[in-house]
């Protein structure tokens, strides 16, 4: 009777450990999917911004073409694609789009265009949603990392092949200190 009770407690403990790991892994996948949804919104918005901007910025054509190329590359990636590759492409798009937004400020006609203003406002909202989705993902990745590294769940994770998820970190360009004098010229 005692052995049966011990076996039952052990089974319940192992099942809870197993289900906890599965839930944490699924939370990371859900969070990653949330990022994908927000990135899709960004990718859908980019052609509208580029179309409006291209009417005013003939000599910025290279930048517009680079963004279009990166967007095409990003859309080819499936939601199950290598997260590090997806993050790299996303960082490139974000940097190029920032260049576009800064360049827009040099074109008074474009700045006053209502469609462009609305597109820029929508783009900024999407960027905020992407940031929130990234924070949610990193939180889920942290929970999974802890479960994969801390005993006894680490043993189970090893048997089940559950690995840590990479964190999404700020792009190198976001880490640089801002020099305000560059903007006051």
Short mmCIF file of N, CA and C in Angstrom, two decimals:
data_model
loop_
_atom_site.label_atom_id
_atom_site.label_comp_id
_atom_site.label_asym_id
_atom_site.label_seq_id
_atom_site.Cartn_x
_atom_site.Cartn_y
_atom_site.Cartn_z
N UNK A 1 0.82 -1.19 0.00
CA UNK A 1 0.00 0.00 0.00
C UNK A 1 0.87 1.27 0.00
N UNK A 2 1.93 1.27 0.80
CA UNK A 2 2.84 2.41 0.87
C UNK A 2 3.57 2.58 -0.45
N UNK A 3 4.00 1.46 -1.03
CA UNK A 3 4.69 1.52 -2.33
C UNK A 3 3.76 2.05 -3.41
N UNK A 4 2.52 1.66 -3.36
CA UNK A 4 1.54 2.15 -4.34
C UNK A 4 1.36 3.66 -4.17
N UNK A 5 1.26 4.14 -2.95
CA UNK A 5 1.11 5.57 -2.68
C UNK A 5 2.34 6.34 -3.15
N UNK A 6 3.53 5.80 -2.89
CA UNK A 6 4.77 6.45 -3.35
C UNK A 6 4.82 6.48 -4.87
N UNK A 7 4.47 5.37 -5.50
CA UNK A 7 4.45 5.31 -6.96
C UNK A 7 3.46 6.31 -7.53
N UNK A 8 2.29 6.40 -6.91
CA UNK A 8 1.26 7.34 -7.36
C UNK A 8 1.74 8.78 -7.22
N UNK A 9 2.34 9.11 -6.11
CA UNK A 9 2.88 10.47 -5.90
C UNK A 9 3.97 10.76 -6.93
N UNK A 10 4.83 9.80 -7.20
CA UNK A 10 5.90 9.97 -8.18
C UNK A 10 5.32 10.17 -9.58
N UNK A 11 4.30 9.41 -9.92
CA UNK A 11 3.66 9.54 -11.23
C UNK A 11 3.03 10.92 -11.37
N UNK A 12 2.31 11.37 -10.34
CA UNK A 12 1.69 12.69 -10.38
C UNK A 12 2.76 13.77 -10.50
N UNK A 13 3.85 13.64 -9.75
CA UNK A 13 4.94 14.61 -9.80
C UNK A 13 5.55 14.67 -11.20
N UNK A 14 5.84 13.51 -11.77
CA UNK A 14 6.44 13.46 -13.11
C UNK A 14 5.48 14.00 -14.18
N UNK A 15 4.20 13.68 -14.02
CA UNK A 15 3.22 14.19 -14.97
C UNK A 15 3.15 15.72 -14.89
N UNK A 16 3.14 16.27 -13.68
CA UNK A 16 3.10 17.73 -13.53
C UNK A 16 4.35 18.38 -14.12
N UNK A 17 5.49 17.75 -13.94
CA UNK A 17 6.73 18.24 -14.51
C UNK A 17 6.66 18.22 -16.04
N UNK A 18 6.19 17.11 -16.58
CA UNK A 18 6.04 16.95 -18.02
C UNK A 18 5.08 18.00 -18.58
N UNK A 19 3.91 18.14 -17.97
CA UNK A 19 2.93 19.08 -18.50
C UNK A 19 3.40 20.52 -18.36
N UNK A 20 4.15 20.82 -17.31
CA UNK A 20 4.69 22.16 -17.13
C UNK A 20 5.67 22.50 -18.25
N UNK A 21 6.54 21.58 -18.61
CA UNK A 21 7.49 21.81 -19.70
C UNK A 21 6.77 22.01 -21.04
N UNK A 22 5.76 21.19 -21.29
CA UNK A 22 5.01 21.31 -22.54
C UNK A 22 4.29 22.66 -22.60
N UNK A 23 3.70 23.09 -21.49
CA UNK A 23 3.01 24.38 -21.44
C UNK A 23 3.98 25.53 -21.69
N UNK A 24 5.16 25.46 -21.12
CA UNK A 24 6.15 26.52 -21.30
C UNK A 24 6.64 26.57 -22.75
N UNK A 25 6.87 25.40 -23.33
CA UNK A 25 7.29 25.36 -24.73
C UNK A 25 6.19 25.92 -25.63
N UNK A 26 4.94 25.56 -25.36
CA UNK A 26 3.82 26.05 -26.16
C UNK A 26 3.62 27.54 -25.98
N UNK A 27 3.91 28.06 -24.81
CA UNK A 27 3.81 29.51 -24.56
C UNK A 27 4.82 30.26 -25.40
N UNK A 28 6.02 29.69 -25.53
CA UNK A 28 7.04 30.31 -26.39
C UNK A 28 6.56 30.30 -27.84
N UNK A 29 6.00 29.18 -28.28
CA UNK A 29 5.50 29.10 -29.66
C UNK A 29 4.35 30.09 -29.88
N UNK A 30 3.49 30.23 -28.90
CA UNK A 30 2.39 31.21 -29.00
C UNK A 30 2.94 32.63 -29.09
N UNK A 31 3.92 32.94 -28.27
CA UNK A 31 4.52 34.27 -28.27
C UNK A 31 5.21 34.54 -29.60
N UNK A 32 5.90 33.54 -30.14
CA UNK A 32 6.56 33.68 -31.44
C UNK A 32 5.53 33.93 -32.53
N UNK A 33 4.41 33.24 -32.43
CA UNK A 33 3.33 33.45 -33.39
C UNK A 33 2.77 34.87 -33.28
N UNK A 34 2.70 35.40 -32.06
CA UNK A 34 2.24 36.77 -31.87
C UNK A 34 3.16 37.77 -32.55
N UNK A 35 4.45 37.51 -32.49
CA UNK A 35 5.41 38.37 -33.19
C UNK A 35 5.16 38.28 -34.69
N UNK A 36 4.96 37.06 -35.19
CA UNK A 36 4.69 36.87 -36.62
C UNK A 36 3.48 37.69 -37.08
N UNK A 37 2.42 37.69 -36.28
CA UNK A 37 1.21 38.43 -36.63
C UNK A 37 1.53 39.93 -36.75
N UNK A 38 2.27 40.45 -35.78
CA UNK A 38 2.61 41.87 -35.81
C UNK A 38 3.55 42.20 -36.97
N UNK A 39 4.49 41.30 -37.25
CA UNK A 39 5.39 41.53 -38.38
C UNK A 39 4.62 41.52 -39.69
N UNK A 40 3.63 40.65 -39.80
CA UNK A 40 2.80 40.61 -41.01
C UNK A 40 2.09 41.95 -41.20
N UNK A 41 1.60 42.53 -40.11
CA UNK A 41 0.97 43.85 -40.20
C UNK A 41 1.97 44.87 -40.74
N UNK A 42 3.21 44.79 -40.22
CA UNK A 42 4.23 45.72 -40.69
C UNK A 42 4.50 45.49 -42.18
N UNK A 43 4.65 44.23 -42.56
CA UNK A 43 4.96 43.94 -43.96
C UNK A 43 3.83 44.37 -44.89
N UNK A 44 2.59 44.31 -44.42
CA UNK A 44 1.45 44.75 -45.22
C UNK A 44 1.42 46.28 -45.34
N UNK A 45 1.91 46.97 -44.35
CA UNK A 45 1.90 48.43 -44.34
C UNK A 45 3.04 49.02 -45.18
N UNK A 46 4.15 48.33 -45.24
CA UNK A 46 5.33 48.85 -45.92
C UNK A 46 5.06 49.25 -47.38
N UNK A 47 4.39 48.44 -48.19
CA UNK A 47 4.17 48.87 -49.58
C UNK A 47 3.40 50.19 -49.68
N UNK A 48 2.44 50.41 -48.80
CA UNK A 48 1.69 51.67 -48.83
C UNK A 48 2.61 52.85 -48.53
N UNK A 49 3.43 52.71 -47.52
CA UNK A 49 4.36 53.79 -47.17
C UNK A 49 5.34 54.05 -48.32
N UNK A 50 5.87 52.98 -48.88
CA UNK A 50 6.84 53.13 -49.97
C UNK A 50 6.21 53.74 -51.21
N UNK A 51 4.96 53.38 -51.50
CA UNK A 51 4.27 53.94 -52.66
C UNK A 51 4.07 55.44 -52.49
N UNK A 52 3.63 55.84 -51.31
CA UNK A 52 3.44 57.26 -51.04
C UNK A 52 4.77 58.00 -51.09
N UNK A 53 5.77 57.44 -50.43
CA UNK A 53 7.08 58.09 -50.36
C UNK A 53 7.75 58.16 -51.73
N UNK A 54 7.57 57.15 -52.55
CA UNK A 54 8.25 57.12 -53.85
C UNK A 54 7.80 58.26 -54.76
N UNK A 55 6.62 58.77 -54.55
CA UNK A 55 6.13 59.90 -55.35
C UNK A 55 6.96 61.16 -55.08
N UNK A 56 7.50 61.25 -53.88
CA UNK A 56 8.22 62.44 -53.47
C UNK A 56 9.73 62.25 -53.47
N UNK A 57 10.21 61.04 -53.34
CA UNK A 57 11.63 60.78 -53.13
C UNK A 57 12.27 60.03 -54.29
N UNK A 58 12.44 60.66 -55.38
CA UNK A 58 13.05 59.99 -56.52
C UNK A 58 14.49 59.57 -56.26
N UNK A 59 15.26 60.41 -55.59
CA UNK A 59 16.67 60.08 -55.37
C UNK A 59 16.89 59.19 -54.16
N UNK A 60 15.82 58.71 -53.53
CA UNK A 60 15.94 57.75 -52.42
C UNK A 60 15.56 56.35 -52.90
N UNK A 61 15.58 56.16 -54.21
CA UNK A 61 15.12 54.91 -54.80
C UNK A 61 15.85 53.67 -54.26
N UNK A 62 17.16 53.77 -54.03
CA UNK A 62 17.92 52.62 -53.53
C UNK A 62 17.39 52.15 -52.18
N UNK A 63 17.09 53.09 -51.32
CA UNK A 63 16.57 52.75 -50.00
C UNK A 63 15.20 52.08 -50.13
N UNK A 64 14.37 52.60 -51.00
CA UNK A 64 13.05 52.01 -51.23
C UNK A 64 13.17 50.59 -51.78
N UNK A 65 14.11 50.39 -52.69
CA UNK A 65 14.32 49.06 -53.27
C UNK A 65 14.87 48.07 -52.24
N UNK A 66 15.76 48.55 -51.37
CA UNK A 66 16.30 47.68 -50.32
C UNK A 66 15.20 47.21 -49.38
N UNK A 67 14.32 48.13 -49.01
CA UNK A 67 13.23 47.77 -48.11
C UNK A 67 12.30 46.76 -48.79
N UNK A 68 12.00 47.00 -50.05
CA UNK A 68 11.13 46.08 -50.79
C UNK A 68 11.76 44.70 -50.87
N UNK A 69 13.05 44.65 -51.12
CA UNK A 69 13.76 43.36 -51.20
C UNK A 69 13.74 42.64 -49.85
N UNK A 70 14.00 43.36 -48.77
CA UNK A 70 13.97 42.75 -47.44
C UNK A 70 12.58 42.26 -47.08
N UNK A 71 11.57 43.03 -47.44
CA UNK A 71 10.19 42.63 -47.16
C UNK A 71 9.86 41.33 -47.90
N UNK A 72 10.27 41.25 -49.16
CA UNK A 72 10.04 40.04 -49.95
C UNK A 72 10.73 38.84 -49.31
N UNK A 73 11.96 39.05 -48.87
CA UNK A 73 12.72 37.97 -48.22
C UNK A 73 12.03 37.54 -46.92
N UNK A 74 11.53 38.50 -46.16
CA UNK A 74 10.86 38.19 -44.89
C UNK A 74 9.56 37.43 -45.13
N UNK A 75 8.82 37.80 -46.15
CA UNK A 75 7.56 37.12 -46.44
C UNK A 75 7.76 35.68 -46.91
N UNK A 76 8.94 35.39 -47.46
CA UNK A 76 9.23 34.02 -47.90
C UNK A 76 9.46 33.08 -46.72
N UNK A 77 9.85 33.65 -45.58
CA UNK A 77 10.10 32.83 -44.40
C UNK A 77 8.78 32.34 -43.82
N UNK A 78 8.73 31.08 -43.50
CA UNK A 78 7.53 30.55 -42.87
C UNK A 78 7.58 30.87 -41.38
N UNK A 79 6.46 30.68 -40.70
CA UNK A 79 6.43 30.97 -39.27
C UNK A 79 7.32 30.00 -38.49
N UNK A 80 7.68 28.89 -39.09
CA UNK A 80 8.57 27.92 -38.43
C UNK A 80 10.03 28.13 -38.81
N UNK A 81 10.31 29.22 -39.50
CA UNK A 81 11.67 29.48 -39.95
C UNK A 81 12.60 29.71 -38.77
N UNK A 82 13.87 29.62 -39.03
CA UNK A 82 14.89 29.86 -38.02
C UNK A 82 14.68 31.24 -37.42
N UNK A 83 14.45 31.29 -36.12
CA UNK A 83 14.12 32.55 -35.46
C UNK A 83 15.26 33.56 -35.57
N UNK A 84 16.50 33.11 -35.52
CA UNK A 84 17.63 34.03 -35.61
C UNK A 84 17.69 34.70 -36.97
N UNK A 85 17.40 33.96 -38.04
CA UNK A 85 17.37 34.53 -39.38
C UNK A 85 16.22 35.53 -39.50
N UNK A 86 15.09 35.18 -38.95
CA UNK A 86 13.92 36.07 -38.99
C UNK A 86 14.20 37.36 -38.23
N UNK A 87 14.86 37.25 -37.08
CA UNK A 87 15.20 38.43 -36.28
C UNK A 87 16.17 39.32 -37.05
N UNK A 88 17.14 38.72 -37.72
CA UNK A 88 18.12 39.50 -38.49
C UNK A 88 17.44 40.29 -39.59
N UNK A 89 16.57 39.64 -40.34
CA UNK A 89 15.86 40.31 -41.43
C UNK A 89 14.96 41.41 -40.87
N UNK A 90 14.29 41.10 -39.77
CA UNK A 90 13.41 42.09 -39.14
C UNK A 90 14.20 43.31 -38.68
N UNK A 91 15.38 43.10 -38.11
CA UNK A 91 16.22 44.23 -37.68
C UNK A 91 16.63 45.08 -38.88
N UNK A 92 16.98 44.43 -39.99
CA UNK A 92 17.35 45.17 -41.20
C UNK A 92 16.17 46.02 -41.70
N UNK A 93 14.98 45.42 -41.70
CA UNK A 93 13.80 46.16 -42.14
C UNK A 93 13.55 47.35 -41.22
N UNK A 94 13.64 47.11 -39.93
CA UNK A 94 13.40 48.17 -38.95
C UNK A 94 14.38 49.33 -39.16
N UNK A 95 15.64 49.02 -39.38
CA UNK A 95 16.64 50.08 -39.59
C UNK A 95 16.37 50.86 -40.88
N UNK A 96 16.04 50.16 -41.94
CA UNK A 96 15.75 50.83 -43.21
C UNK A 96 14.49 51.69 -43.11
N UNK A 97 13.48 51.18 -42.42
CA UNK A 97 12.25 51.95 -42.25
C UNK A 97 12.50 53.19 -41.40
N UNK A 98 13.38 53.11 -40.44
CA UNK A 98 13.75 54.30 -39.66
C UNK A 98 14.41 55.33 -40.57
N UNK A 99 15.25 54.85 -41.49
CA UNK A 99 15.88 55.78 -42.43
C UNK A 99 14.83 56.47 -43.27
N UNK A 100 13.81 55.71 -43.70
CA UNK A 100 12.72 56.31 -44.48
C UNK A 100 12.01 57.37 -43.66
N UNK A 101 11.70 57.05 -42.41
CA UNK A 101 10.96 58.00 -41.56
C UNK A 101 11.77 59.28 -41.33
N UNK A 102 13.08 59.14 -41.16
CA UNK A 102 13.93 60.32 -40.99
C UNK A 102 13.98 61.10 -42.30
N UNK A 103 14.07 60.40 -43.41
CA UNK A 103 14.12 61.05 -44.71
C UNK A 103 12.83 61.80 -45.00
N UNK A 104 11.72 61.27 -44.57
CA UNK A 104 10.42 61.93 -44.78
C UNK A 104 10.44 63.34 -44.20
N UNK A 105 11.15 63.50 -43.09
CA UNK A 105 11.21 64.81 -42.45
C UNK A 105 11.89 65.86 -43.33
N UNK A 106 12.68 65.43 -44.30
CA UNK A 106 13.35 66.37 -45.21
C UNK A 106 12.48 66.78 -46.39
N UNK A 107 11.27 66.26 -46.46
CA UNK A 107 10.37 66.56 -47.57
C UNK A 107 9.09 67.18 -47.01
N UNK A 108 9.01 68.51 -46.97
CA UNK A 108 7.83 69.17 -46.39
C UNK A 108 6.52 68.75 -47.06
N UNK A 109 6.53 68.56 -48.37
CA UNK A 109 5.30 68.15 -49.06
C UNK A 109 4.85 66.78 -48.59
N UNK A 110 5.81 65.90 -48.40
CA UNK A 110 5.51 64.54 -47.95
C UNK A 110 5.07 64.54 -46.49
N UNK A 111 5.70 65.38 -45.68
CA UNK A 111 5.34 65.49 -44.27
C UNK A 111 3.90 65.97 -44.10
N UNK A 112 3.45 66.82 -45.00
CA UNK A 112 2.10 67.38 -44.87
C UNK A 112 1.04 66.52 -45.56
N UNK A 113 1.46 65.49 -46.28
CA UNK A 113 0.51 64.61 -46.96
C UNK A 113 -0.27 63.80 -45.92
N UNK A 114 -1.58 63.94 -45.93
CA UNK A 114 -2.42 63.29 -44.90
C UNK A 114 -2.30 61.77 -44.96
N UNK A 115 -2.22 61.23 -46.14
CA UNK A 115 -2.11 59.78 -46.27
C UNK A 115 -0.80 59.28 -45.67
N UNK A 116 0.28 60.04 -45.92
CA UNK A 116 1.58 59.67 -45.37
C UNK A 116 1.58 59.80 -43.85
N UNK A 117 0.98 60.86 -43.34
CA UNK A 117 0.91 61.04 -41.89
C UNK A 117 0.15 59.90 -41.24
N UNK A 118 -0.96 59.50 -41.86
CA UNK A 118 -1.74 58.38 -41.32
C UNK A 118 -0.95 57.08 -41.39
N UNK A 119 -0.25 56.87 -42.50
CA UNK A 119 0.55 55.65 -42.66
C UNK A 119 1.68 55.62 -41.62
N UNK A 120 2.31 56.76 -41.39
CA UNK A 120 3.39 56.81 -40.40
C UNK A 120 2.85 56.56 -38.99
N UNK A 121 1.68 57.11 -38.69
CA UNK A 121 1.07 56.89 -37.38
C UNK A 121 0.74 55.40 -37.19
N UNK A 122 0.17 54.79 -38.22
CA UNK A 122 -0.16 53.37 -38.16
C UNK A 122 1.11 52.55 -38.01
N UNK A 123 2.15 52.93 -38.74
CA UNK A 123 3.42 52.21 -38.65
C UNK A 123 3.98 52.29 -37.23
N UNK A 124 3.92 53.46 -36.62
CA UNK A 124 4.41 53.62 -35.24
C UNK A 124 3.61 52.75 -34.27
N UNK A 125 2.30 52.65 -34.47
CA UNK A 125 1.47 51.79 -33.63
C UNK A 125 1.87 50.32 -33.80
N UNK A 126 2.10 49.91 -35.03
CA UNK A 126 2.52 48.53 -35.29
C UNK A 126 3.86 48.26 -34.62
N UNK A 127 4.78 49.22 -34.69
CA UNK A 127 6.08 49.05 -34.04
C UNK A 127 5.92 48.87 -32.52
N UNK A 128 4.99 49.60 -31.92
CA UNK A 128 4.73 49.44 -30.49
C UNK A 128 4.18 48.05 -30.20
N UNK A 129 3.31 47.55 -31.07
CA UNK A 129 2.76 46.20 -30.89
C UNK A 129 3.85 45.14 -31.04
N UNK A 130 4.75 45.36 -31.97
CA UNK A 130 5.87 44.43 -32.15
C UNK A 130 6.73 44.41 -30.89
N UNK A 131 6.99 45.58 -30.32
CA UNK A 131 7.76 45.64 -29.08
C UNK A 131 7.08 44.87 -27.96
N UNK A 132 5.78 45.04 -27.83
CA UNK A 132 5.03 44.34 -26.79
C UNK A 132 5.08 42.82 -27.03
N UNK A 133 4.95 42.41 -28.28
CA UNK A 133 5.00 40.98 -28.61
C UNK A 133 6.38 40.41 -28.31
N UNK A 134 7.42 41.19 -28.56
CA UNK A 134 8.78 40.74 -28.26
C UNK A 134 8.98 40.58 -26.76
N UNK A 135 8.44 41.52 -25.98
CA UNK A 135 8.56 41.41 -24.52
C UNK A 135 7.84 40.15 -24.03
N UNK A 136 6.65 39.89 -24.57
CA UNK A 136 5.90 38.69 -24.19
C UNK A 136 6.69 37.43 -24.56
N UNK A 137 7.26 37.43 -25.74
CA UNK A 137 8.08 36.29 -26.18
C UNK A 137 9.26 36.08 -25.25
N UNK A 138 9.99 37.16 -24.94
CA UNK A 138 11.18 37.03 -24.08
C UNK A 138 10.80 36.53 -22.69
N UNK A 139 9.64 36.94 -22.20
CA UNK A 139 9.17 36.45 -20.91
C UNK A 139 8.91 34.94 -20.97
N UNK A 140 8.25 34.50 -22.02
CA UNK A 140 7.98 33.07 -22.20
C UNK A 140 9.28 32.30 -22.39
N UNK A 141 10.22 32.88 -23.14
CA UNK A 141 11.53 32.24 -23.35
C UNK A 141 12.29 32.12 -22.03
N UNK A 142 12.16 33.12 -21.17
CA UNK A 142 12.82 33.08 -19.86
C UNK A 142 12.24 31.96 -19.00
N UNK A 143 10.91 31.83 -19.00
CA UNK A 143 10.28 30.74 -18.24
C UNK A 143 10.76 29.37 -18.72
N UNK A 144 10.82 29.22 -20.04
CA UNK A 144 11.28 27.95 -20.60
C UNK A 144 12.75 27.72 -20.27
N UNK A 145 13.56 28.76 -20.37
CA UNK A 145 15.00 28.65 -20.04
C UNK A 145 15.18 28.17 -18.61
N UNK A 146 14.42 28.75 -17.70
CA UNK A 146 14.51 28.33 -16.30
C UNK A 146 14.12 26.87 -16.13
N UNK A 147 13.05 26.47 -16.78
CA UNK A 147 12.58 25.09 -16.66
C UNK A 147 13.59 24.10 -17.25
N UNK A 148 14.24 24.50 -18.35
CA UNK A 148 15.20 23.62 -19.01
C UNK A 148 16.50 23.52 -18.21
N UNK A 149 16.83 24.56 -17.45
CA UNK A 149 18.10 24.58 -16.74
C UNK A 149 18.01 24.10 -15.29
N UNK A 150 16.85 24.21 -14.66
CA UNK A 150 16.73 23.92 -13.23
C UNK A 150 16.32 22.46 -13.01
N UNK A 151 17.04 21.81 -12.10
CA UNK A 151 16.75 20.43 -11.72
C UNK A 151 15.41 20.40 -10.98
N UNK A 152 14.58 19.46 -11.14
CA UNK A 152 14.63 18.21 -11.87
C UNK A 152 14.05 18.30 -13.29
N UNK A 153 13.41 19.45 -13.59
CA UNK A 153 12.80 19.55 -14.92
C UNK A 153 13.85 19.52 -16.03
N UNK A 154 15.09 19.88 -15.72
CA UNK A 154 16.16 19.84 -16.72
C UNK A 154 16.38 18.41 -17.24
N UNK A 155 16.22 17.43 -16.37
CA UNK A 155 16.38 16.03 -16.78
C UNK A 155 15.28 15.65 -17.75
N UNK A 156 14.07 15.99 -17.40
CA UNK A 156 12.93 15.70 -18.27
C UNK A 156 13.07 16.42 -19.61
N UNK A 157 13.47 17.69 -19.57
CA UNK A 157 13.63 18.47 -20.80
C UNK A 157 14.65 17.81 -21.72
N UNK A 158 15.73 17.30 -21.13
CA UNK A 158 16.75 16.61 -21.93
C UNK A 158 16.20 15.36 -22.59
N UNK A 159 15.42 14.57 -21.86
CA UNK A 159 14.81 13.37 -22.42
C UNK A 159 13.81 13.70 -23.52
N UNK A 160 13.09 14.79 -23.34
CA UNK A 160 12.04 15.17 -24.28
C UNK A 160 12.57 15.99 -25.45
N UNK A 161 13.82 16.38 -25.39
CA UNK A 161 14.41 17.17 -26.48
C UNK A 161 13.94 18.62 -26.48
N UNK A 162 13.46 19.10 -25.34
CA UNK A 162 13.02 20.50 -25.25
C UNK A 162 14.24 21.35 -24.96
N UNK A 163 14.43 22.36 -25.80
CA UNK A 163 15.59 23.23 -25.68
C UNK A 163 15.14 24.66 -25.39
N UNK A 164 16.10 25.46 -24.98
CA UNK A 164 15.83 26.87 -24.72
C UNK A 164 15.49 27.58 -26.03
N UNK A 165 14.70 28.62 -25.92
CA UNK A 165 14.40 29.47 -27.06
C UNK A 165 15.31 30.69 -26.98
N UNK A 166 15.80 31.17 -28.12
CA UNK A 166 16.68 32.35 -28.07
C UNK A 166 15.89 33.60 -27.69
N UNK A 167 16.55 34.49 -27.00
CA UNK A 167 15.94 35.77 -26.66
C UNK A 167 16.04 36.70 -27.87
N UNK A 168 15.08 37.58 -27.98
CA UNK A 168 15.15 38.63 -29.00
C UNK A 168 15.79 39.83 -28.32
N UNK A 169 16.90 40.26 -28.86
CA UNK A 169 17.64 41.37 -28.26
C UNK A 169 17.58 42.57 -29.19
N UNK A 170 17.87 43.71 -28.62
CA UNK A 170 17.89 44.95 -29.40
C UNK A 170 18.95 44.84 -30.49
N UNK A 171 18.63 45.39 -31.65
CA UNK A 171 19.58 45.41 -32.75
C UNK A 171 20.78 46.27 -32.35
N UNK A 172 21.91 46.01 -32.95
CA UNK A 172 23.13 46.75 -32.63
C UNK A 172 22.93 48.25 -32.79
N UNK A 173 22.15 48.67 -33.79
CA UNK A 173 21.93 50.10 -34.02
C UNK A 173 21.12 50.73 -32.89
N UNK A 174 20.31 49.94 -32.19
CA UNK A 174 19.50 50.46 -31.08
C UNK A 174 20.34 50.61 -29.82
N UNK A 175 21.46 49.97 -29.75
CA UNK A 175 22.30 50.00 -28.55
C UNK A 175 23.23 51.21 -28.52
N UNK A 176 23.44 51.83 -29.66
CA UNK A 176 24.36 52.96 -29.73
C UNK A 176 23.74 54.18 -29.05
N UNK A 177 24.58 54.93 -28.40
CA UNK A 177 24.11 56.16 -27.76
C UNK A 177 23.70 57.17 -28.84
N UNK A 178 22.67 57.91 -28.56
CA UNK A 178 22.18 58.91 -29.50
C UNK A 178 22.91 60.22 -29.25
N UNK A 179 23.42 60.80 -30.32
CA UNK A 179 24.07 62.09 -30.24
C UNK A 179 23.08 63.13 -30.74
N UNK A 180 22.53 63.90 -29.84
CA UNK A 180 21.49 64.89 -30.19
C UNK A 180 21.99 65.92 -31.19
N UNK A 181 23.28 66.23 -31.17
CA UNK A 181 23.80 67.24 -32.09
C UNK A 181 23.66 66.80 -33.54
N UNK A 182 23.57 65.49 -33.80
CA UNK A 182 23.36 65.01 -35.17
C UNK A 182 22.00 65.45 -35.71
N UNK A 183 21.04 65.61 -34.82
CA UNK A 183 19.68 65.96 -35.24
C UNK A 183 19.45 67.46 -35.27
N UNK A 184 20.38 68.23 -34.73
CA UNK A 184 20.19 69.68 -34.65
C UNK A 184 20.96 70.42 -35.72
N UNK A 185 21.46 69.75 -36.71
CA UNK A 185 22.24 70.38 -37.79
C UNK A 185 21.33 70.97 -38.83
#
